[in-house]
PDB file of C-alpha atoms and ligand atoms in Angstrom:
ATOM      1  CA  MET A   1       0.000   0.000   0.000  1.00 96.00           C
ATOM      2  CA  ARG A   2       1.073   3.546  -0.687  1.00 97.00           C
ATOM      3  CA  LEU A   3       0.620   5.510   2.532  1.00 98.00           C
ATOM      4  CA  SER A   4      -0.241   8.740   0.735  1.00 98.00           C
ATOM      5  CA  GLU A   5      -3.117   7.057  -1.149  1.00 98.00           C
ATOM      6  CA  VAL A   6      -4.776   4.852   1.488  1.00 98.00           C
ATOM      7  CA  THR A   7      -6.817   6.010   4.486  1.00 98.00           C
ATOM      8  CA  TRP A   8      -5.952   5.737   8.151  1.00 97.00           C
ATOM      9  CA  THR A   9      -8.600   3.061   8.574  1.00 97.00           C
ATOM     10  CA  ASP A  10      -6.986   1.042   5.778  1.00 97.00           C
ATOM     11  CA  VAL A  11      -3.711   1.113   7.691  1.00 96.00           C
ATOM     12  CA  ARG A  12      -5.419   0.256  10.968  1.00 95.00           C
ATOM     13  CA  ASP A  13      -7.082  -2.779   9.412  1.00 96.00           C
ATOM     14  CA  ALA A  14      -4.035  -4.005   7.483  1.00 95.00           C
ATOM     15  CA  GLU A  15      -1.361  -6.356   8.636  1.00 95.00           C
ATOM     16  CA  VAL A  16       1.733  -4.344   7.838  1.00 97.00           C
ATOM     17  CA  ASP A  17       4.997  -6.293   8.083  1.00 96.00           C
ATOM     18  CA  VAL A  18       7.408  -3.541   7.139  1.00 98.00           C
ATOM     19  CA  ALA A  19       7.508   0.040   5.935  1.00 98.00           C
ATOM     20  CA  PHE A  20       9.665   1.322   3.096  1.00 98.00           C
ATOM     21  CA  LEU A  21      10.779   4.921   3.489  1.00 98.00           C
ATOM     22  CA  PRO A  22      12.124   6.103   0.116  1.00 98.00           C
ATOM     23  CA  VAL A  23      14.825   8.755   0.409  1.00 98.00           C
ATOM     24  CA  GLY A  24      15.914  10.882  -2.512  1.00 98.00           C
ATOM     25  CA  SER A  25      17.458  14.218  -3.300  1.00 98.00           C
ATOM     26  CA  THR A  26      16.631  17.281  -5.371  1.00 98.00           C
ATOM     27  CA  GLU A  27      19.828  17.877  -7.286  1.00 98.00           C
ATOM     28  CA  GLN A  28      21.313  18.295 -10.710  1.00 98.00           C
ATOM     29  CA  HIS A  29      21.291  15.221 -12.917  1.00 98.00           C
ATOM     30  CA  GLY A  30      22.906  16.663 -15.996  1.00 98.00           C
ATOM     31  CA  PRO A  31      21.076  18.495 -18.790  1.00 98.00           C
ATOM     32  CA  HIS A  32      18.934  15.446 -19.669  1.00 98.00           C
ATOM     33  CA  ALA A  33      17.519  14.068 -16.383  1.00 98.00           C
ATOM     34  CA  PRO A  34      15.265  15.759 -13.798  1.00 98.00           C
ATOM     35  CA  LEU A  35      16.363  17.165 -10.454  1.00 98.00           C
ATOM     36  CA  GLY A  36      14.062  14.668  -8.763  1.00 98.00           C
ATOM     37  CA  THR A  37      15.743  11.606 -10.280  1.00 98.00           C
ATOM     38  CA  ASP A  38      16.888  10.102  -6.978  1.00 98.00           C
ATOM     39  CA  ALA A  39      13.454  10.167  -5.322  1.00 98.00           C
ATOM     40  CA  LEU A  40      11.730   8.965  -8.508  1.00 98.00           C
ATOM     41  CA  ASN A  41      14.090   6.006  -8.781  1.00 98.00           C
ATOM     42  CA  ALA A  42      13.890   5.162  -5.071  1.00 98.00           C
ATOM     43  CA  VAL A  43      10.079   5.147  -5.245  1.00 98.00           C
ATOM     44  CA  ALA A  44      10.089   2.980  -8.392  1.00 98.00           C
ATOM     45  CA  VAL A  45      12.299   0.378  -6.696  1.00 98.00           C
ATOM     46  CA  ALA A  46      10.316   0.536  -3.433  1.00 98.00           C
ATOM     47  CA  GLU A  47       6.973  -0.002  -5.177  1.00 98.00           C
ATOM     48  CA  ALA A  48       8.271  -2.876  -7.331  1.00 98.00           C
ATOM     49  CA  ALA A  49       9.825  -4.500  -4.263  1.00 98.00           C
ATOM     50  CA  ALA A  50       6.616  -4.129  -2.260  1.00 98.00           C
ATOM     51  CA  ASP A  51       4.772  -6.003  -5.032  1.00 96.00           C
ATOM     52  CA  ALA A  52       7.491  -8.673  -5.132  1.00 96.00           C
ATOM     53  CA  TYR A  53       7.401  -9.114  -1.347  1.00 96.00           C
ATOM     54  CA  GLU A  54       3.624  -9.454  -1.246  1.00 92.00           C
ATOM     55  CA  GLU A  55       3.469 -11.759  -4.286  1.00 88.00           C
ATOM     56  CA  SER A  56       6.201 -14.032  -2.960  1.00 81.00           C
ATOM     57  CA  SER A  57       4.049 -14.686   0.076  1.00 67.00           C
ATOM     58  CA  GLY A  58       0.814 -15.368  -1.809  1.00 58.00           C
ATOM     59  CA  GLY A  59      -0.500 -11.848  -1.355  1.00 52.00           C
ATOM     60  CA  PRO A  60      -1.928 -10.020   1.615  1.00 52.00           C
ATOM     61  CA  GLY A  61      -3.590 -12.339   4.091  1.00 48.00           C
ATOM     62  CA  ALA A  62      -1.686 -15.440   2.980  1.00 57.00           C
ATOM     63  CA  GLY A  63       1.371 -15.910   5.112  1.00 70.00           C
ATOM     64  CA  ARG A  64       3.147 -12.611   5.025  1.00 85.00           C
ATOM     65  CA  GLY A  65       1.491  -9.244   5.424  1.00 92.00           C
ATOM     66  CA  GLU A  66       1.787  -6.032   3.476  1.00 95.00           C
ATOM     67  CA  VAL A  67       4.415  -3.411   2.838  1.00 98.00           C
ATOM     68  CA  ALA A  68       3.568   0.214   3.611  1.00 98.00           C
ATOM     69  CA  VAL A  69       5.413   2.428   1.125  1.00 98.00           C
ATOM     70  CA  ALA A  70       5.802   5.889   2.656  1.00 98.00           C
ATOM     71  CA  PRO A  71       6.046   9.054   0.563  1.00 98.00           C
ATOM     72  CA  PRO A  72       9.636   9.935  -0.356  1.00 98.00           C
ATOM     73  CA  VAL A  73      11.894  12.337   1.501  1.00 98.00           C
ATOM     74  CA  PRO A  74      12.671  14.734  -1.372  1.00 98.00           C
ATOM     75  CA  VAL A  75      15.710  16.688  -0.109  1.00 98.00           C
ATOM     76  CA  GLY A  76      18.868  15.031   1.189  1.00 98.00           C
ATOM     77  CA  VAL A  77      22.594  15.481   1.699  1.00 98.00           C
ATOM     78  CA  ALA A  78      23.598  16.985  -1.648  1.00 98.00           C
ATOM     79  CA  GLU A  79      25.733  20.055  -1.042  1.00 98.00           C
ATOM     80  CA  GLU A  80      28.349  18.512  -3.357  1.00 98.00           C
ATOM     81  CA  HIS A  81      26.107  19.605  -6.260  1.00 98.00           C
ATOM     82  CA  ARG A  82      25.664  23.191  -4.969  1.00 98.00           C
ATOM     83  CA  ALA A  83      27.252  24.711  -8.079  1.00 98.00           C
ATOM     84  CA  PHE A  84      24.329  23.548 -10.250  1.00 98.00           C
ATOM     85  CA  ASP A  85      21.057  25.487 -10.370  1.00 98.00           C
ATOM     86  CA  GLY A  86      18.023  24.055  -8.662  1.00 98.00           C
ATOM     87  CA  THR A  87      19.985  21.756  -6.361  1.00 98.00           C
ATOM     88  CA  MET A  88      18.683  21.691  -2.775  1.00 98.00           C
ATOM     89  CA  TRP A  89      20.248  20.203   0.324  1.00 98.00           C
ATOM     90  CA  VAL A  90      20.115  20.002   4.098  1.00 98.00           C
ATOM     91  CA  SER A  91      22.921  19.314   6.545  1.00 98.00           C
ATOM     92  CA  PRO A  92      23.585  15.686   7.533  1.00 98.00           C
ATOM     93  CA  GLU A  93      22.441  16.550  11.080  1.00 98.00           C
ATOM     94  CA  THR A  94      19.065  17.856   9.917  1.00 98.00           C
ATOM     95  CA  PHE A  95      18.655  14.959   7.506  1.00 98.00           C
ATOM     96  CA  ARG A  96      19.409  12.332  10.142  1.00 98.00           C
ATOM     97  CA  ALA A  97      17.016  13.830  12.676  1.00 97.00           C
ATOM     98  CA  TYR A  98      14.201  14.270  10.164  1.00 98.00           C
ATOM     99  CA  VAL A  99      14.435  10.803   8.643  1.00 98.00           C
ATOM    100  CA  ARG A 100      14.778   9.065  12.020  1.00 96.00           C
ATOM    101  CA  GLU A 101      11.779  10.913  13.494  1.00 95.00           C
ATOM    102  CA  ALA A 102       9.693  10.136  10.413  1.00 96.00           C
ATOM    103  CA  ALA A 103      10.488   6.439  10.881  1.00 96.00           C
ATOM    104  CA  GLU A 104       9.732   6.604  14.593  1.00 95.00           C
ATOM    105  CA  SER A 105       6.244   7.896  13.872  1.00 95.00           C
ATOM    106  CA  LEU A 106       5.541   4.613  12.085  1.00 95.00           C
ATOM    107  CA  VAL A 107       6.645   2.622  15.130  1.00 94.00           C
ATOM    108  CA  SER A 108       3.992   4.386  17.195  1.00 91.00           C
ATOM    109  CA  HIS A 109       1.411   2.557  15.015  1.00 92.00           C
ATOM    110  CA  GLY A 110       3.075  -0.799  15.503  1.00 91.00           C
ATOM    111  CA  VAL A 111       5.078  -0.775  12.268  1.00 95.00           C
ATOM    112  CA  ASP A 112       8.423  -1.473  13.891  1.00 93.00           C
ATOM    113  CA  ARG A 113      10.381  -2.713  10.846  1.00 97.00           C
ATOM    114  CA  VAL A 114      11.588  -0.069   8.428  1.00 98.00           C
ATOM    115  CA  VAL A 115      13.789  -0.218   5.346  1.00 98.00           C
ATOM    116  CA  PHE A 116      15.150   3.135   4.189  1.00 98.00           C
ATOM    117  CA  VAL A 117      15.174   2.862   0.383  1.00 98.00           C
ATOM    118  CA  ASN A 118      17.794   5.246  -0.886  1.00 98.00           C
ATOM    119  CA  GLY A 119      18.424   6.696  -4.339  1.00 98.00           C
ATOM    120  CA  HIS A 120      21.323   9.098  -3.655  1.00 98.00           C
ATOM    121  CA  GLY A 121      24.988   8.376  -2.965  1.00 96.00           C
ATOM    122  CA  GLY A 122      25.390  11.440  -0.737  1.00 97.00           C
ATOM    123  CA  ASN A 123      22.790  10.040   1.679  1.00 98.00           C
ATOM    124  CA  VAL A 124      24.484   6.679   2.230  1.00 98.00           C
ATOM    125  CA  GLU A 125      26.663   7.573   5.207  1.00 97.00           C
ATOM    126  CA  ALA A 126      23.974   9.533   7.038  1.00 98.00           C
ATOM    127  CA  LEU A 127      21.306   6.873   6.401  1.00 98.00           C
ATOM    128  CA  ALA A 128      23.502   4.105   7.824  1.00 98.00           C
ATOM    129  CA  GLU A 129      23.737   6.147  11.024  1.00 97.00           C
ATOM    130  CA  VAL A 130      19.970   6.748  11.000  1.00 97.00           C
ATOM    131  CA  ALA A 131      19.347   2.991  10.792  1.00 97.00           C
ATOM    132  CA  ARG A 132      21.711   2.309  13.678  1.00 96.00           C
ATOM    133  CA  ARG A 133      20.229   4.994  15.936  1.00 95.00           C
ATOM    134  CA  PHE A 134      16.680   3.968  15.036  1.00 95.00           C
ATOM    135  CA  SER A 135      17.456   0.338  15.904  1.00 95.00           C
ATOM    136  CA  ARG A 136      19.358   1.048  19.127  1.00 93.00           C
ATOM    137  CA  ASP A 137      16.755   3.387  20.616  1.00 83.00           C
ATOM    138  CA  ASP A 138      15.027   1.303  23.297  1.00 73.00           C
ATOM    139  CA  ALA A 139      12.231   3.850  23.712  1.00 73.00           C
ATOM    140  CA  HIS A 140      10.906   3.109  20.214  1.00 72.00           C
ATOM    141  CA  ALA A 141      11.923  -0.552  19.859  1.00 80.00           C
ATOM    142  CA  GLY A 142      12.122  -0.401  16.080  1.00 91.00           C
ATOM    143  CA  TYR A 143      14.534  -2.135  13.766  1.00 96.00           C
ATOM    144  CA  GLY A 144      15.673  -0.739  10.453  1.00 97.00           C
ATOM    145  CA  VAL A 145      18.329  -0.987   7.770  1.00 98.00           C
ATOM    146  CA  ALA A 146      19.329   1.209   4.849  1.00 98.00           C
ATOM    147  CA  PHE A 147      19.228  -0.054   1.248  1.00 98.00           C
ATOM    148  CA  THR A 148      20.659   1.818  -1.740  1.00 98.00           C
ATOM    149  CA  TRP A 149      19.258   0.523  -5.020  1.00 98.00           C
ATOM    150  CA  PHE A 150      22.329   0.967  -7.216  1.00 98.00           C
ATOM    151  CA  GLU A 151      24.457  -1.066  -4.796  1.00 97.00           C
ATOM    152  CA  ALA A 152      22.120  -4.043  -5.329  1.00 97.00           C
ATOM    153  CA  VAL A 153      22.307  -4.516  -9.107  1.00 96.00           C
ATOM    154  CA  GLY A 154      25.190  -6.986  -9.397  1.00 94.00           C
ATOM    155  CA  ASP A 155      27.769  -6.328 -12.143  1.00 94.00           C
ATOM    156  CA  HIS A 156      26.009  -3.118 -13.173  1.00 93.00           C
ATOM    157  CA  ALA A 157      27.015  -1.372  -9.926  1.00 93.00           C
ATOM    158  CA  SER A 158      30.494  -0.442 -11.183  1.00 91.00           C
ATOM    159  CA  ASP A 159      28.863   1.678 -13.945  1.00 91.00           C
ATOM    160  CA  MET A 160      27.055   3.938 -11.496  1.00 93.00           C
ATOM    161  CA  GLY A 161      28.528   7.402 -12.168  1.00 94.00           C
ATOM    162  CA  HIS A 162      26.019  10.250 -11.840  1.00 96.00           C
ATOM    163  CA  ALA A 163      23.096  10.809 -14.216  1.00 96.00           C
ATOM    164  CA  GLY A 164      24.988   8.193 -16.201  1.00 97.00           C
ATOM    165  CA  PRO A 165      23.979   4.788 -17.583  1.00 97.00           C
ATOM    166  CA  LEU A 166      22.232   3.357 -14.527  1.00 98.00           C
ATOM    167  CA  GLU A 167      20.126   6.292 -13.380  1.00 98.00           C
ATOM    168  CA  THR A 168      19.195   7.190 -16.954  1.00 98.00           C
ATOM    169  CA  ALA A 169      18.275   3.569 -17.714  1.00 98.00           C
ATOM    170  CA  LEU A 170      16.010   3.271 -14.681  1.00 98.00           C
ATOM    171  CA  LEU A 171      14.287   6.550 -15.574  1.00 98.00           C
ATOM    172  CA  ARG A 172      13.789   5.392 -19.152  1.00 98.00           C
ATOM    173  CA  ALA A 173      12.112   2.233 -17.864  1.00 98.00           C
ATOM    174  CA  THR A 174       9.929   3.886 -15.214  1.00 98.00           C
ATOM    175  CA  ASN A 175       9.520   7.610 -16.053  1.00 98.00           C
ATOM    176  CA  PRO A 176      10.484   7.892 -19.739  1.00 98.00           C
ATOM    177  CA  ASP A 177       8.703  11.204 -20.300  1.00 98.00           C
ATOM    178  CA  LEU A 178      11.110  12.912 -17.900  1.00 98.00           C
ATOM    179  CA  VAL A 179      14.277  12.086 -19.867  1.00 98.00           C
ATOM    180  CA  ARG A 180      15.191  14.820 -22.377  1.00 98.00           C
ATOM    181  CA  GLU A 181      16.268  12.465 -25.142  1.00 98.00           C
ATOM    182  CA  GLU A 182      17.311  15.290 -27.450  1.00 98.00           C
ATOM    183  CA  ARG A 183      19.960  16.343 -24.881  1.00 98.00           C
ATOM    184  CA  VAL A 184      21.471  12.915 -24.237  1.00 98.00           C
ATOM    185  CA  GLU A 185      24.192  13.318 -26.890  1.00 97.00           C
ATOM    186  CA  ALA A 186      25.352  16.574 -25.312  1.00 97.00           C
ATOM    187  CA  ALA A 187      25.090  15.060 -21.845  1.00 97.00           C
ATOM    188  CA  SER A 188      27.358  12.261 -22.970  1.00 97.00           C
ATOM    189  CA  ALA A 189      29.849  14.556 -24.730  1.00 97.00           C
ATOM    190  CA  GLY A 190      30.318  16.708 -21.622  1.00 96.00           C
ATOM    191  CA  ALA A 191      30.423  13.883 -19.098  1.00 97.00           C
ATOM    192  CA  ALA A 192      33.333  12.950 -16.841  1.00 97.00           C
ATOM    193  CA  ASP A 193      34.626   9.382 -16.908  1.00 95.00           C
ATOM    194  CA  ARG A 194      34.635   8.889 -13.160  1.00 95.00           C
ATOM    195  CA  TRP A 195      33.454  10.484  -9.938  1.00 96.00           C
ATOM    196  CA  GLY A 196      36.086  12.585  -8.156  1.00 96.00           C
ATOM    197  CA  GLU A 197      39.811  13.205  -8.403  1.00 97.00           C
ATOM    198  CA  TRP A 198      41.669  10.512  -6.541  1.00 97.00           C
ATOM    199  CA  VAL A 199      45.140  10.471  -4.971  1.00 98.00           C
ATOM    200  CA  SER A 200      46.206   7.732  -2.562  1.00 98.00           C
ATOM    201  CA  GLY A 201      42.610   6.580  -2.263  1.00 97.00           C
ATOM    202  CA  VAL A 202      41.407  10.046  -1.267  1.00 98.00           C
ATOM    203  CA  ASN A 203      39.015  12.157  -3.333  1.00 97.00           C
ATOM    204  CA  LEU A 204      40.468  15.674  -3.573  1.00 98.00           C
ATOM    205  CA  ALA A 205      37.207  17.130  -4.935  1.00 98.00           C
ATOM    206  CA  HIS A 206      34.485  18.013  -2.435  1.00 97.00           C
ATOM    207  CA  ASP A 207      32.101  19.342  -5.093  1.00 98.00           C
ATOM    208  CA  SER A 208      31.011  17.719  -8.333  1.00 97.00           C
ATOM    209  CA  ASP A 209      31.692  20.766 -10.545  1.00 97.00           C
ATOM    210  CA  GLU A 210      35.412  20.230  -9.878  1.00 98.00           C
ATOM    211  CA  PHE A 211      35.388  17.198 -12.178  1.00 97.00           C
ATOM    212  CA  THR A 212      32.271  17.492 -14.373  1.00 97.00           C
ATOM    213  CA  ASP A 213      31.208  20.577 -16.324  1.00 96.00           C
ATOM    214  CA  ASN A 214      27.631  19.528 -17.067  1.00 98.00           C
ATOM    215  CA  GLY A 215      27.078  17.394 -13.949  1.00 98.00           C
ATOM    216  CA  VAL A 216      27.200  14.013 -15.680  1.00 98.00           C
ATOM    217  CA  VAL A 217      29.557  11.162 -14.794  1.00 98.00           C
ATOM    218  CA  GLY A 218      29.437   8.141 -17.108  1.00 97.00           C
ATOM    219  CA  ASP A 219      27.708   7.750 -20.476  1.00 97.00           C
ATOM    220  CA  PRO A 220      23.906   8.012 -20.329  1.00 97.00           C
ATOM    221  CA  ARG A 221      23.725   6.509 -23.852  1.00 97.00           C
ATOM    222  CA  ALA A 222      24.734   3.189 -22.246  1.00 96.00           C
ATOM    223  CA  GLY A 223      21.491   2.986 -20.321  1.00 96.00           C
ATOM    224  CA  ASP A 224      18.455   2.067 -22.426  1.00 97.00           C
ATOM    225  CA  ALA A 225      15.022   1.112 -21.111  1.00 98.00           C
ATOM    226  CA  GLU A 226      15.782  -2.592 -21.404  1.00 98.00           C
ATOM    227  CA  ARG A 227      18.745  -2.181 -19.093  1.00 98.00           C
ATOM    228  CA  GLY A 228      16.535  -0.120 -16.797  1.00 98.00           C
ATOM    229  CA  THR A 229      14.027  -2.947 -16.546  1.00 98.00           C
ATOM    230  CA  GLU A 230      16.806  -5.348 -15.612  1.00 98.00           C
ATOM    231  CA  LEU A 231      18.045  -2.899 -12.957  1.00 98.00           C
ATOM    232  CA  LEU A 232      14.521  -2.579 -11.576  1.00 98.00           C
ATOM    233  CA  ASP A 233      14.131  -6.361 -11.442  1.00 98.00           C
ATOM    234  CA  ARG A 234      17.468  -6.881  -9.717  1.00 98.00           C
ATOM    235  CA  ALA A 235      17.112  -4.074  -7.188  1.00 98.00           C
ATOM    236  CA  SER A 236      13.507  -4.899  -6.315  1.00 98.00           C
ATOM    237  CA  ALA A 237      14.260  -8.618  -5.919  1.00 97.00           C
ATOM    238  CA  ALA A 238      17.164  -7.763  -3.624  1.00 98.00           C
ATOM    239  CA  LEU A 239      15.001  -5.400  -1.594  1.00 98.00           C
ATOM    240  CA  ALA A 240      12.174  -7.942  -1.288  1.00 97.00           C
ATOM    241  CA  GLU A 241      14.635 -10.572  -0.047  1.00 96.00           C
ATOM    242  CA  LEU A 242      16.170  -8.097   2.394  1.00 97.00           C
ATOM    243  CA  SER A 243      12.731  -7.141   3.675  1.00 97.00           C
ATOM    244  CA  ALA A 244      11.833 -10.745   4.468  1.00 95.00           C
ATOM    245  CA  ALA A 245      15.034 -11.021   6.485  1.00 96.00           C
ATOM    246  CA  VAL A 246      14.310  -7.752   8.293  1.00 96.00           C
ATOM    247  CA  VAL A 247      10.779  -8.913   9.133  1.00 95.00           C
ATOM    248  CA  ASP A 248      11.974 -12.338  10.339  1.00 93.00           C
ATOM    249  CA  ARG A 249      14.871 -11.031  12.378  1.00 93.00           C
ATOM    250  CA  ASP A 250      14.666 -11.272  16.156  1.00 84.00           C
ATOM    251  CA  ALA A 251      15.728  -7.737  16.987  1.00 76.00           C
ATOM    252  CA  ALA A 252      14.756  -7.812  20.665  1.00 67.00           C
TER     253      ALA A 252
HETATM  254 ZN1   ZN B 301      21.119  10.555  -8.713  1.00 80.52          ZN
END
């Protein structure tokens, strides 16, 4: 169920096993992909995984219960893209507090298992801390973990980049109208080959405009809709499997 579309009585009467809290960002994704890419992709994976979880158990009422998919958190830790117009961000401190408190509100209704479904690399570190604090807080007695979709796509993961093949592919499969196809050639021509400037394993660049002029890392031409469908299948299967383990885990 999508929390923003059902009623409170629907939630009361449902047997909810786990909540997914999609977490995105509003930040530059090159000249061809929308600022909301990370939330759009996180929601697409969360919804597909919720279906997979419920289907694998024979549907609501048969064995396992339902997944409550929360509305996405639209602004994250993205100051690294501050040079590009339209990018928004909050501090890691604000982000951690907001996301943790949002998850805790679900626990007050008995939904004590939460998976944070992330679509943005800059959120990874802060979300891991959110999951730990959420799980260790005895007052709320919840248990949660953080999942980042592009880390759960097997061999594809090494192609991640930014607004590159993977993110563009997933958009083409799930929100094709939002990809400016006529700008993909230019996006590709101006793209950097890799994220950051590395010396001795350390990235010297704190901001993305230090190594990419148009915001793109990797070749978006290498991500067609077919690849996007495969990414969606892989990430949602991984998330459904993870969710079953989260639900079954004795976290007392
Ligand atoms: Zn992104």
